[in-house]
Coordinates of N, CA and C in Angstrom, one line a residue:
G1 N 104.9 73.0 108.9 CA 104.3 73.6 110.1 C 103.0 73.1 110.4
I2 N 102.4 73.5 111.5 CA 101.0 73.0 111.9 C 100.0 73.8 111.2
N3 N 99.0 73.3 110.6 CA 97.9 74.0 110.0 C 96.8 74.2 111.0
I4 N 96.8 75.4 111.6 CA 95.7 75.7 112.5 C 94.6 76.5 111.9
C5 N 94.6 76.9 110.6 CA 93.6 77.5 110.0 C 92.7 76.8 109.1
R6 N 91.8 76.0 109.8 CA 90.9 75.1 109.2 C 89.5 75.7 109.2
G7 N 89.0 76.3 108.2 CA 87.7 77.0 108.1 C 87.5 77.7 106.9
L8 N 86.5 78.6 106.8 CA 86.3 79.5 105.7 C 86.3 80.9 106.2
P9 N 86.5 81.9 105.3 CA 86.5 83.2 105.9 C 85.1 83.5 106.4
G10 N 85.0 84.0 107.6 CA 83.8 84.4 108.3 C 83.3 83.3 109.2
N11 N 84.0 82.2 109.3 CA 83.6 81.2 110.3 C 84.3 81.6 111.5
P12 N 83.6 81.4 112.6 CA 84.2 81.6 113.9 C 85.1 80.4 114.3
V13 N 86.2 80.7 114.9 CA 87.1 79.6 115.4 C 86.3 78.9 116.5
N14 N 85.7 79.5 117.4 CA 84.9 78.9 118.5 C 83.7 79.7 118.5
P15 N 82.7 79.1 118.0 CA 81.3 79.7 118.0 C 80.7 80.1 119.4
S16 N 81.1 79.5 120.4 CA 80.5 79.9 121.7 C 81.2 81.1 122.3
E17 N 82.3 81.6 121.7 CA 82.9 82.9 122.2 C 82.7 84.0 121.3
V18 N 81.6 83.9 120.5 CA 81.4 85.1 119.6 C 80.5 86.1 120.2
V19 N 80.7 87.4 120.1 CA 79.7 88.5 120.6 C 79.3 89.2 119.2
H20 N 77.9 89.2 119.1 CA 77.3 89.8 117.9 C 76.9 91.2 118.1
I21 N 76.7 92.0 117.1 CA 76.1 93.3 117.3 C 74.6 93.1 117.8
H22 N 73.9 94.1 118.3 CA 72.7 93.9 118.9 C 71.4 93.7 118.0
Y23 N 71.6 93.7 116.7 CA 70.5 93.5 115.8 C 71.2 92.9 114.5
N24 N 70.3 92.2 113.7 CA 70.7 91.7 112.5 C 70.3 92.3 111.3
P25 N 71.3 93.3 110.8 CA 71.0 94.1 109.6 C 70.7 93.3 108.4
L26 N 70.1 94.0 107.3 CA 69.7 93.4 106.1 C 70.9 93.7 105.1
S27 N 71.3 92.8 104.3 CA 72.4 93.1 103.3 C 71.8 94.0 102.3
D28 N 72.7 95.0 101.8 CA 72.4 95.8 100.7 C 72.8 95.1 99.3
G29 N 73.3 93.9 99.5 CA 73.7 93.1 98.3 C 75.1 93.1 98.0
T30 N 76.0 93.9 98.9 CA 77.4 94.0 98.7 C 78.2 93.3 99.8
V31 N 77.5 93.0 100.8 CA 78.2 92.4 102.0 C 78.6 91.0 101.7
E32 N 79.9 90.6 102.0 CA 80.4 89.3 101.8 C 80.7 88.7 103.2
A33 N 80.5 87.3 103.3 CA 80.8 86.6 104.4 C 82.4 86.6 104.6
G34 N 82.7 86.9 105.8 CA 84.1 87.0 106.2 C 84.7 88.4 106.0
K35 N 84.0 89.3 105.7 CA 84.7 90.7 105.4 C 83.9 91.7 106.3
F36 N 84.6 92.8 106.6 CA 83.9 93.9 107.3 C 82.7 94.5 106.6
C37 N 81.8 94.9 107.4 CA 80.6 95.6 107.0 C 80.3 96.8 107.7
F38 N 79.5 97.7 107.2 CA 79.3 99.0 107.7 C 77.7 99.3 107.8
A39 N 77.3 100.1 108.8 CA 75.9 100.5 108.9 C 75.5 101.4 107.8
K40 N 74.2 101.1 107.3 CA 73.8 101.9 106.1 C 72.2 102.0 106.4
A41 N 71.7 103.2 106.3 CA 70.2 103.4 106.4 C 69.6 103.4 105.1
V42 N 68.6 102.7 104.8 CA 67.9 102.6 103.6 C 66.4 102.9 103.8
E43 N 65.9 103.6 103.0 CA 64.4 104.0 103.2 C 63.6 103.3 102.2
G44 N 62.3 103.0 102.6 CA 61.3 102.4 101.7 C 60.0 102.3 102.5
E45 N 58.9 102.6 101.7 CA 57.6 102.7 102.3 C 57.5 103.6 103.5
G46 N 58.3 104.6 103.5 CA 58.3 105.5 104.7 C 59.0 105.0 105.9
E47 N 59.7 104.1 105.9 CA 60.4 103.5 107.1 C 61.8 103.5 106.8
K48 N 62.6 103.6 107.8 CA 64.1 103.4 107.6 C 64.4 102.1 108.1
F49 N 65.3 101.3 107.3 CA 65.7 99.9 107.7 C 67.2 99.9 108.0
G50 N 67.5 99.1 108.9 CA 68.9 98.9 109.2 C 69.6 97.8 108.3
F51 N 70.2 98.5 107.3 CA 71.0 97.6 106.3 C 72.6 97.6 106.6
A52 N 73.3 96.8 106.0 CA 74.8 96.7 106.1 C 75.3 96.8 104.7
S53 N 76.5 97.4 104.5 CA 77.1 97.5 103.2 C 78.5 97.2 103.4
A54 N 79.2 96.9 102.2 CA 80.6 96.6 102.1 C 81.4 97.8 102.3
T55 N 80.7 99.1 102.0 CA 81.4 100.4 102.0 C 80.7 101.3 102.8
A56 N 81.2 102.5 103.0 CA 80.6 103.6 103.9 C 81.3 104.8 103.6
E57 N 80.8 105.9 104.3 CA 81.5 107.1 104.3 C 82.9 107.1 104.8
A58 N 83.8 108.0 104.3 CA 85.2 108.1 104.9 C 85.2 108.3 106.4
G59 N 85.9 107.5 107.1 CA 86.1 107.7 108.6 C 85.3 106.9 109.4
Q60 N 84.2 106.2 108.8 CA 83.2 105.4 109.4 C 83.7 104.1 109.9
A61 N 83.5 103.9 111.2 CA 83.9 102.6 111.7 C 83.1 101.4 111.3
P62 N 83.6 100.2 111.2 CA 82.7 99.1 110.6 C 82.0 98.5 111.8
L63 N 80.8 97.9 111.4 CA 80.0 97.2 112.4 C 80.6 96.1 113.0
G64 N 81.4 95.4 112.1 CA 82.1 94.1 112.5 C 82.4 93.3 111.3
I65 N 82.4 91.9 111.5 CA 82.6 91.0 110.3 C 81.3 90.2 110.1
A66 N 80.9 90.1 108.7 CA 79.9 89.4 108.3 C 80.1 87.8 108.6
V67 N 79.3 87.3 109.4 CA 79.5 85.9 109.8 C 79.0 84.8 108.9
R68 N 79.8 83.9 108.6 CA 79.4 82.7 107.7 C 79.1 81.6 108.6
W69 N 77.7 81.4 108.8 CA 77.3 80.2 109.5 C 77.0 79.2 108.5
M70 N 77.3 77.9 108.8 CA 77.2 76.9 107.9 C 75.7 76.4 107.6
V71 N 74.8 76.9 108.4 CA 73.3 76.7 108.2 C 72.6 78.0 108.2
G72 N 71.5 78.1 107.5 CA 70.6 79.3 107.7 C 70.9 80.3 106.7
H73 N 72.0 80.4 105.9 CA 72.3 81.4 105.0 C 72.3 80.9 103.6
T74 N 71.5 81.5 102.8 CA 71.6 81.3 101.4 C 72.5 82.3 100.7
L75 N 73.7 81.9 100.3 CA 74.6 82.9 99.7 C 74.2 83.0 98.2
S76 N 74.3 84.2 97.6 CA 74.0 84.4 96.3 C 74.9 83.6 95.4
V77 N 74.3 83.1 94.3 CA 75.1 82.4 93.3 C 75.1 83.0 91.9
D78 N 74.8 84.3 92.0 CA 74.8 85.1 90.7 C 76.2 85.1 90.1
D79 N 77.3 85.2 90.9 CA 78.6 85.5 90.4 C 79.5 84.3 90.5
E80 N 79.0 83.1 90.1 CA 79.6 81.7 90.2 C 80.1 81.6 91.7
Y81 N 79.2 81.3 92.4 CA 79.5 80.8 93.9 C 80.1 81.9 94.7
T82 N 79.7 83.1 94.5 CA 80.2 84.2 95.4 C 79.9 84.0 96.8
T83 N 80.4 84.9 97.7 CA 80.0 84.7 99.1 C 79.3 85.9 99.5
K84 N 78.7 86.7 98.6 CA 77.8 87.8 98.8 C 76.5 87.4 99.4
F85 N 76.1 88.0 100.4 CA 74.7 87.9 100.9 C 73.7 88.7 99.9
M86 N 72.6 88.1 99.6 CA 71.6 88.7 98.7 C 71.0 90.0 99.3
H87 N 70.6 90.8 98.5 CA 69.9 92.1 99.0 C 68.7 91.7 99.8
G88 N 68.6 92.4 101.0 CA 67.5 92.1 101.9 C 67.6 90.9 102.7
Q89 N 68.6 90.1 102.7 CA 68.9 89.1 103.5 C 69.4 89.4 104.8
H90 N 68.8 88.8 106.0 CA 69.4 89.2 107.3 C 70.8 88.5 107.4
I91 N 71.8 89.2 108.0 CA 73.0 88.7 108.2 C 73.5 88.9 109.7
T92 N 74.3 88.1 110.1 CA 74.8 88.3 111.5 C 76.2 88.8 111.4
V93 N 76.4 89.8 112.3 CA 77.6 90.5 112.3 C 78.3 90.4 113.7
A94 N 79.5 90.1 113.7 CA 80.3 89.8 114.9 C 81.1 91.0 115.3
K95 N 81.0 91.5 116.6 CA 82.0 92.5 117.0 C 83.1 92.0 117.8
R96 N 83.0 90.8 118.4 CA 84.1 90.2 119.1 C 84.2 88.7 118.8
G97 N 85.5 88.1 119.1 CA 85.6 86.7 118.9 C 86.9 86.6 118.1
Q98 N 87.0 85.3 117.6 CA 88.1 84.9 116.8 C 87.5 84.4 115.5
F99 N 88.1 84.8 114.3 CA 87.5 84.4 113.0 C 88.6 84.0 112.0
Y100 N 88.1 83.2 111.2 CA 89.1 82.9 109.9 C 88.9 84.1 109.0
F101 N 89.9 84.4 108.4 CA 89.9 85.6 107.6 C 90.9 85.5 106.3
A102 N 90.6 85.8 105.1 CA 91.4 85.6 104.1 C 92.3 86.8 103.8
V103 N 93.6 86.7 103.7 CA 94.4 87.8 103.4 C 94.1 88.3 101.9
P104 N 93.9 89.6 101.9 CA 93.5 90.3 100.5 C 94.5 90.3 99.5
E105 N 94.2 90.4 98.2 CA 95.1 90.5 97.2 C 96.3 91.4 97.5
G106 N 97.4 91.0 97.3 CA 98.6 92.0 97.3 C 99.0 92.3 98.7
K107 N 98.4 91.7 99.7 CA 98.7 92.0 101.1 C 99.6 90.8 101.7
L108 N 100.4 91.3 102.8 CA 101.0 90.3 103.7 C 100.5 90.5 105.2
A109 N 100.3 89.5 105.9 CA 99.8 89.6 107.3 C 100.9 88.9 108.2
Q110 N 101.1 89.5 109.5 CA 102.0 88.9 110.3 C 101.2 88.9 111.7
I111 N 101.6 87.9 112.6 CA 101.0 87.9 113.8 C 101.3 89.2 114.6
G112 N 100.3 89.8 115.2 CA 100.3 91.0 115.9 C 99.9 92.2 115.1
N113 N 99.8 92.1 113.8 CA 99.4 93.2 112.9 C 97.9 93.7 113.4
D114 N 97.7 94.9 113.3 CA 96.4 95.4 113.4 C 95.7 95.3 112.1
V115 N 94.3 95.1 112.1 CA 93.5 94.9 110.9 C 92.8 96.2 110.8
L116 N 93.1 96.9 109.6 CA 92.5 98.2 109.2 C 91.6 98.0 108.0
V117 N 90.6 98.9 107.9 CA 89.8 98.8 106.7 C 89.5 100.3 106.2
N118 N 89.5 100.4 104.9 CA 89.0 101.6 104.2 C 87.5 101.6 103.9
P119 N 86.8 102.5 104.7 CA 85.3 102.5 104.5 C 84.9 102.8 103.1
V120 N 85.5 103.5 102.4 CA 85.1 103.9 101.1 C 85.3 102.8 100.0
T121 N 86.3 102.0 100.2 CA 86.5 100.9 99.2 C 86.3 99.6 99.8
G122 N 86.3 99.3 101.3 CA 86.2 98.1 101.8 C 87.4 97.3 101.8
D123 N 88.6 98.0 101.3 CA 89.9 97.3 101.3 C 90.4 97.2 102.8
V124 N 91.2 96.1 102.9 CA 91.8 95.8 104.2 C 93.4 96.0 104.2
A125 N 93.9 96.5 105.2 CA 95.4 96.7 105.3 C 95.9 96.1 106.7
F126 N 97.2 95.9 106.8 CA 97.7 95.4 108.1 C 98.8 96.3 108.6
E127 N 98.8 97.4 108.1 CA 99.6 98.6 108.6 C 99.0 99.9 108.2
A128 N 99.2 100.9 108.9 CA 98.6 102.3 108.8 C 98.7 102.7 107.3
A129 N 97.6 103.4 106.8 CA 97.6 103.8 105.5 C 96.5 105.0 105.4
D130 N 96.7 105.9 104.5 CA 95.7 107.0 104.4 C 94.3 106.4 104.1
G131 N 93.3 106.9 104.7 CA 91.9 106.6 104.5 C 91.5 105.3 105.3
F132 N 92.4 104.6 105.8 CA 92.1 103.4 106.7 C 91.8 103.7 108.1
V133 N 90.7 103.0 108.6 CA 90.3 103.1 110.0 C 90.6 101.9 110.8
A134 N 90.8 102.0 112.1 CA 91.0 100.9 113.0 C 89.8 100.1 113.2
T135 N 89.9 98.7 113.3 CA 88.8 97.8 113.4 C 88.7 97.3 114.7
G136 N 89.8 97.3 115.5 CA 90.0 96.7 116.8 C 90.4 95.2 116.7
W137 N 90.6 94.7 115.5 CA 90.8 93.3 115.2 C 92.4 93.2 115.1
K138 N 93.0 92.1 115.5 CA 94.4 91.8 115.4 C 94.6 90.5 114.8
V139 N 95.7 90.2 114.1 CA 96.2 89.0 113.5 C 96.8 88.2 114.7
V140 N 96.2 86.9 114.9 CA 96.6 86.2 116.1 C 97.2 84.8 115.7
G141 N 96.8 84.3 114.4 CA 97.2 83.0 114.1 C 97.3 82.8 112.6
M142 N 98.3 81.9 112.2 CA 98.4 81.6 110.8 C 99.1 80.2 110.6
N143 N 99.3 79.7 109.5 CA 99.8 78.4 109.2 C 101.3 78.2 109.3
G144 N 101.9 78.3 110.4 CA 103.2 77.9 110.8 C 104.4 78.7 110.2
Q145 N 104.0 79.8 109.5 CA 105.2 80.6 109.0 C 105.1 82.0 109.7
G146 N 106.1 82.9 109.3 CA 106.0 84.1 109.9 C 105.2 85.1 109.3
Y147 N 104.6 84.9 108.2 CA 103.7 85.7 107.6 C 102.6 84.9 106.7
A148 N 101.6 85.5 106.3 CA 100.6 84.9 105.4 C 100.4 85.9 104.2
Q149 N 100.2 85.4 103.0 CA 100.0 86.2 102.0 C 98.7 86.1 101.2
E150 N 98.4 86.6 100.2 CA 97.2 86.7 99.4 C 96.5 85.3 99.5
D151 N 95.2 85.4 99.8 CA 94.3 84.2 99.8 C 94.6 83.2 101.0
E152 N 95.7 83.4 101.7 CA 95.9 82.4 102.7 C 95.0 82.8 104.0
L153 N 94.6 81.8 104.7 CA 93.7 81.9 105.9 C 94.5 82.4 107.0
I154 N 94.1 83.3 107.8 CA 94.6 83.7 109.1 C 93.5 83.6 110.2
I155 N 93.9 83.8 111.5 CA 92.9 84.0 112.4 C 93.1 85.4 113.0
I156 N 92.0 86.1 113.1 CA 91.9 87.6 113.6 C 91.0 87.4 114.8
E157 N 91.3 88.3 115.8 CA 90.5 88.4 117.0 C 90.3 89.9 117.4
N158 N 89.2 90.0 118.2 CA 89.0 91.3 118.9 C 88.2 90.9 120.2
W159 N 88.6 91.4 121.3 CA 88.1 91.1 122.5 C 87.7 92.4 123.3
S160 N 88.0 93.5 122.6 CA 87.7 94.8 123.3 C 86.2 95.4 123.1

């Protein structure tokens, strides 16, 4: 088949068609490039700062996907080349566009599947399950077969 998924999780398929949230939150140290993140308020020095986290309270909708730009981000290397953004680092979060996304462990994705996320754990599913919330994102592309499995790249999009 044709391999249309050429990128890394969190890379936009077409950077000129991405819509970001209206601010750049700071990472709480748990946010990973190419995964969903959630709003989190952190206090310090009497001020509240807009942070993003990999998890949230049950039922909370995600901000969007933490974008992996190939320039301007220093990803943490604490865990052998992890994709986590360091605590306090500004991150870019996309709410619309098309992105490369890695199918999580033990999951199968098919074109047309909705992408759901569990705010408490940060886990992703492609079919309805208890504790999971809608993200507005759908699976629209994969590498030439009818499904994609663990660690394979797919393309997800959200234009709403």
